[in-house]
XYZ file of C-alpha atoms in Angstrom:
275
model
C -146.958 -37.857 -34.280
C -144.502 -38.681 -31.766
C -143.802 -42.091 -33.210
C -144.005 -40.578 -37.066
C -140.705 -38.141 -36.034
C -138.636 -40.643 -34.148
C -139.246 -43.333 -36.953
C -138.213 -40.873 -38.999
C -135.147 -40.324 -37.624
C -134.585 -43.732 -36.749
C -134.767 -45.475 -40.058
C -131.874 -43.262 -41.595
C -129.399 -45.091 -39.204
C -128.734 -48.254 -40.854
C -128.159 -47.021 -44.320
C -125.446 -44.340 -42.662
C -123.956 -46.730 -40.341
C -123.533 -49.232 -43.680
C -122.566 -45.977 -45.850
C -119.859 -44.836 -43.584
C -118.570 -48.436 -43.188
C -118.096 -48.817 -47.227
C -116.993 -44.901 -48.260
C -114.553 -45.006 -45.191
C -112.959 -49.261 -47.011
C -112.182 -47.247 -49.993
C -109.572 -44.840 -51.193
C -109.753 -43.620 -54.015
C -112.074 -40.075 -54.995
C -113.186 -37.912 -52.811
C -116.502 -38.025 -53.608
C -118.224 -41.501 -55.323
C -121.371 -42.809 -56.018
C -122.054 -43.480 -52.701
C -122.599 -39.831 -52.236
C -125.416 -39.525 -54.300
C -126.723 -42.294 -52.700
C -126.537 -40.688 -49.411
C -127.517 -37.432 -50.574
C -130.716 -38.700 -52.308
C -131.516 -40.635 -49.118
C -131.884 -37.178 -46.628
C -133.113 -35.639 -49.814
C -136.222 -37.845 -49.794
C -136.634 -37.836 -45.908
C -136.408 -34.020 -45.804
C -139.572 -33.813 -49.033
C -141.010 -36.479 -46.587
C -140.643 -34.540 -43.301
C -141.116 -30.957 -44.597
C -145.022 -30.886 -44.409
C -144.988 -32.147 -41.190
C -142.647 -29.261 -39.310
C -145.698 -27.808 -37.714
C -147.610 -31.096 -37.009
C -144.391 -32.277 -35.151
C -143.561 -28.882 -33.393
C -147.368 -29.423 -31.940
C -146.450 -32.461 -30.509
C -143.832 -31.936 -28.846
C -144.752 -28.585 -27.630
C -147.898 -29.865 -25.944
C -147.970 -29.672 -22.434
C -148.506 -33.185 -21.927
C -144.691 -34.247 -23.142
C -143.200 -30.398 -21.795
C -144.821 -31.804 -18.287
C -142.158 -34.420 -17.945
C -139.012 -33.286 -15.976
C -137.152 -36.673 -16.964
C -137.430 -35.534 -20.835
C -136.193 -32.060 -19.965
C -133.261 -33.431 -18.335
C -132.350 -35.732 -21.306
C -132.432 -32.996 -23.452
C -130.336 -30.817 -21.749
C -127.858 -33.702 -21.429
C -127.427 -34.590 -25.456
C -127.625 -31.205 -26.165
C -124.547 -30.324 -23.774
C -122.830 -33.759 -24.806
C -123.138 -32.745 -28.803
C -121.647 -28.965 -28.588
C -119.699 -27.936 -26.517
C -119.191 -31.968 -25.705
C -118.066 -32.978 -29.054
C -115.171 -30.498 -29.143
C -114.475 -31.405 -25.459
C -114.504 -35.199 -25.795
C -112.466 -34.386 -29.455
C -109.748 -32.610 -27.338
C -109.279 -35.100 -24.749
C -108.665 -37.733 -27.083
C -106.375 -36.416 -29.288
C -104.358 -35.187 -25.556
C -104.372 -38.668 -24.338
C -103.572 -40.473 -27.600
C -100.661 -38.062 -27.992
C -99.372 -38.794 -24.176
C -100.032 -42.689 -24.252
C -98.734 -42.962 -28.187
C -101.830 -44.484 -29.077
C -101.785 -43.464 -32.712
C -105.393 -44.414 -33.738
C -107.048 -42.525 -30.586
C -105.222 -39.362 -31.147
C -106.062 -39.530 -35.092
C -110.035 -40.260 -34.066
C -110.157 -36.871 -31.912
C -108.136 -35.158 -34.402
C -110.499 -36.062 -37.406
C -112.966 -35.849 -35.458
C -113.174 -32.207 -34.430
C -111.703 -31.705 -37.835
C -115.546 -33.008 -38.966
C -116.781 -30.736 -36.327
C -115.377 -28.149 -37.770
C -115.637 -28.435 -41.169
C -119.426 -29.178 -40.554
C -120.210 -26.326 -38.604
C -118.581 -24.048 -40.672
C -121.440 -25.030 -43.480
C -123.739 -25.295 -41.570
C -123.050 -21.555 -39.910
C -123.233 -20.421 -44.064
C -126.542 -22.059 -44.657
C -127.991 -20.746 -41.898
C -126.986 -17.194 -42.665
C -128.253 -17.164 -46.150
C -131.487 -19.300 -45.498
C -132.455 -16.912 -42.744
C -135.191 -19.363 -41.599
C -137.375 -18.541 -38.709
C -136.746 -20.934 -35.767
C -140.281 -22.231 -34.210
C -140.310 -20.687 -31.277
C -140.919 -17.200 -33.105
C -144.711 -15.627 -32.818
C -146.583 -16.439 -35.277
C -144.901 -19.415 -36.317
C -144.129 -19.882 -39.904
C -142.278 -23.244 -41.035
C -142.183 -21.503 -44.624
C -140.573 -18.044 -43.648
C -137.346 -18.016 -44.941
C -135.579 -14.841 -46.005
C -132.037 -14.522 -48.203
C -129.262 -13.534 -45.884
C -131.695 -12.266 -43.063
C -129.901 -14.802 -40.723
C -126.705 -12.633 -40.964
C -128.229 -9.714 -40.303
C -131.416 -10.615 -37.536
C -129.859 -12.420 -35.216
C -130.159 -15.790 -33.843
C -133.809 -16.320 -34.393
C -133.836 -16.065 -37.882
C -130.967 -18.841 -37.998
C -133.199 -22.486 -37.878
C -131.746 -23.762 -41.071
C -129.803 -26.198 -40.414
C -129.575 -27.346 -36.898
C -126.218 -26.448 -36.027
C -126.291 -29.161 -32.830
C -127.362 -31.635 -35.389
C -125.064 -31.146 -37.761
C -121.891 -31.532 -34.800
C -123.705 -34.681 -33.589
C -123.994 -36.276 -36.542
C -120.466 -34.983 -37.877
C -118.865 -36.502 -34.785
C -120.919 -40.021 -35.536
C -119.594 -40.288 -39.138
C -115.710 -39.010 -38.279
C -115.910 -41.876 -35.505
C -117.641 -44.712 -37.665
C -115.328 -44.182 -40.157
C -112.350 -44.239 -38.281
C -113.667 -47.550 -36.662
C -114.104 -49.070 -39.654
C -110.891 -48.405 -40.971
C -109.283 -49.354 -37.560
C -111.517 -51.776 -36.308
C -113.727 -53.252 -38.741
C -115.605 -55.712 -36.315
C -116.619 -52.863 -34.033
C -118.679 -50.763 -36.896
C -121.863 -52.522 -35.783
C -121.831 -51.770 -31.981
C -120.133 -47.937 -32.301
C -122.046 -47.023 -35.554
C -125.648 -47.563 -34.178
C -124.603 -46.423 -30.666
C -122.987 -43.119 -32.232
C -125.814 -42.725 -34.729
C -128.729 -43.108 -32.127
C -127.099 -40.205 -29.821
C -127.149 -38.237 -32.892
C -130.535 -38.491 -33.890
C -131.175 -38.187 -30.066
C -129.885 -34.765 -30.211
C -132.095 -33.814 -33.071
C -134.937 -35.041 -31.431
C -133.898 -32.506 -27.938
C -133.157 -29.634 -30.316
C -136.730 -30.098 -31.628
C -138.062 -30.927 -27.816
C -136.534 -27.480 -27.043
C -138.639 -25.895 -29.347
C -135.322 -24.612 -31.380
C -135.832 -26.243 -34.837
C -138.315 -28.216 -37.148
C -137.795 -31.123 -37.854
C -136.783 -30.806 -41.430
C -133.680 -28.354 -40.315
C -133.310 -31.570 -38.187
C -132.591 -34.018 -41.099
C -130.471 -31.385 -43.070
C -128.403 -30.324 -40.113
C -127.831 -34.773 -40.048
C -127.226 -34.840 -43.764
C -124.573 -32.244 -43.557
C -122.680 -33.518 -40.716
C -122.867 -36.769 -42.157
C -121.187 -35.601 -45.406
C -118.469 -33.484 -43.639
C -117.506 -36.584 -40.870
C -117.486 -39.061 -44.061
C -115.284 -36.788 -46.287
C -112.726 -35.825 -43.426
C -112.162 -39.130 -42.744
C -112.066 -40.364 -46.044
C -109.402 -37.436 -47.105
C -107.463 -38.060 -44.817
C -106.968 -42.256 -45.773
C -106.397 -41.104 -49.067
C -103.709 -38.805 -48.019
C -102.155 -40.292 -45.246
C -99.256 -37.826 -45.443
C -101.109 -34.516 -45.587
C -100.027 -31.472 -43.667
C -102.334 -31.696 -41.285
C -101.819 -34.836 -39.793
C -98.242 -34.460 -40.085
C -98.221 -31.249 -38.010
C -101.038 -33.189 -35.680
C -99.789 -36.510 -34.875
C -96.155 -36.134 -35.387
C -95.505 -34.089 -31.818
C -93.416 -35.268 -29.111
C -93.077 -34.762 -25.415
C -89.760 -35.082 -24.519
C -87.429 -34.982 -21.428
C -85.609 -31.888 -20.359
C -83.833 -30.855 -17.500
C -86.137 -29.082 -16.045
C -89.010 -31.095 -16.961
C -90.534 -31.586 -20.460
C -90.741 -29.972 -23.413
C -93.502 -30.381 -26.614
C -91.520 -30.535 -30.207
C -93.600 -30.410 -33.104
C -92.093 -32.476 -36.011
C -93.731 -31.667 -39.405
C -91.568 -33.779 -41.681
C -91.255 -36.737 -41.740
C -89.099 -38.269 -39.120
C -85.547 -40.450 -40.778
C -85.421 -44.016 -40.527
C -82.147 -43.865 -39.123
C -83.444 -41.914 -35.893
C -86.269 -44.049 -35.727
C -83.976 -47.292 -35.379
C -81.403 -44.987 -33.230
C -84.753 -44.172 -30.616
């Protein structure tokens, strides 16, 4: 059962790491075929998974794989390193792509907690209005759902989707696509590597007895979508407000030390050539 989940999670990595390569080459629409490609793929995994949420919460609940201190600590680890990690390692790169001018570092942490946030947001909706019991809940229903009872009952009630999941896998897209657009030869070592800690952190969230698996592979398919669109907006408006209030500040020299201007428009030619 063990194998069933992981494989599960495992064979949706290739076609995302190839997806986000391809939606993030073009600019054009927003949203493309490619989309209902995608969405059809986590669309058939979730009808796949569904009936076996309680099979898989068995396994992983039995004392046999709870036993092992090693798996606990790897849990705790991805979980920490998708939220608050995400927004963290976001942060830090937009800070240090700022300071060393490195344009296409400070854009990847900008669009990427962009896709964080953007993903989440969702997410948070669904999971009020779905008001799905999370497994851990006695007697444990997979099937009890309840409109808007997630808003109201607290976090319990608040399974669908997984909201770790869904950051994970929104940071994986945002940072595939920016490496494909930046670094096209790279996509195949940062796409599996960011995909795999992604499903990784599913698999903890479901280790930690905090979701099924299905609000696994919608809490991926979610992030995916928001990390692919962000990114994707953003080359097909390369002079949108946000990035031009983002990654148009300066530090600059003062007398008594430095001082952070914000440019939003555009900055002249003629004090470009004159700096």
């Amino acid at each position: 059962m063990k194998r069933t989940a992981i494989r599960a999670l495992v064979s949706l990595l290739g076609p995302l790491r190839l997806i986000a390569q391809a939606d993030s080459a073009a600019v054009g629409s927003l949203f493309t075929y490619r989309d209902l490609l995608l969405a059809g793929t986590f669309a058939v995994a979730t009808y796949v998974v569904r009936p076996l949420d309680n099979r898989a919460a068995d396994a992983l609940q039995d004392s046999s794989t709870q036993d092992s201190r090693n798996l606990h600590r790897i849990a705790q680890f991805v979980r920490t390193t998708a939220a608050p990690g995400s927004y963290i390692i976001g942060a830090s790169l937009y800070a240090i792509g700022r300071l060393s001018k490195e344009e296409h570092l400070a854009s990847l942490g900008l669009h990427g907690a962009e896709a964080l946030l953007v993903g989440e947001a969702v997410g948070g909706i669904i999971k009020g209005i779905a008001g799905r019991q999370r497994p851990y809940v006695t007697p444990r229903d997979p099937l009890s759902y309840q409109l808007m009872r997630g808003f109201a009952n607290g976090d319990q009630y608040r399974s669908f989707p997984s909201g770790h999941t869904v950051a994970a896998f929104a940071a994986a897209a945002a940072v595939t696509g920016e490496t494909a657009a930046w670094r096209p030869a790279l996509v195949w070592v940062v796409g599996p590597l960011m995909y795999g800690g992604a499903a990784a952190v599913g698999a903890s969230r479901m280790f930690d007895n905090r979701h099924w698996a299905s609000d696994v592979i919608v809490g991926a398919g979610i992030g995916t979508f928001a990390g692919l669109k962000v990114v994707r907006y953003h080359a097909a408006h390369p002079d949108n407000k946000v990035d031009r209030f983002f990654l148009t500040a300066s530090i600059i020299p003062s007398g008594e030390g430095h001082v952070l201007r914000w440019s939003v428009a555009p900055v002249p030619s003629w004090m470009q050539r004159s700096h």
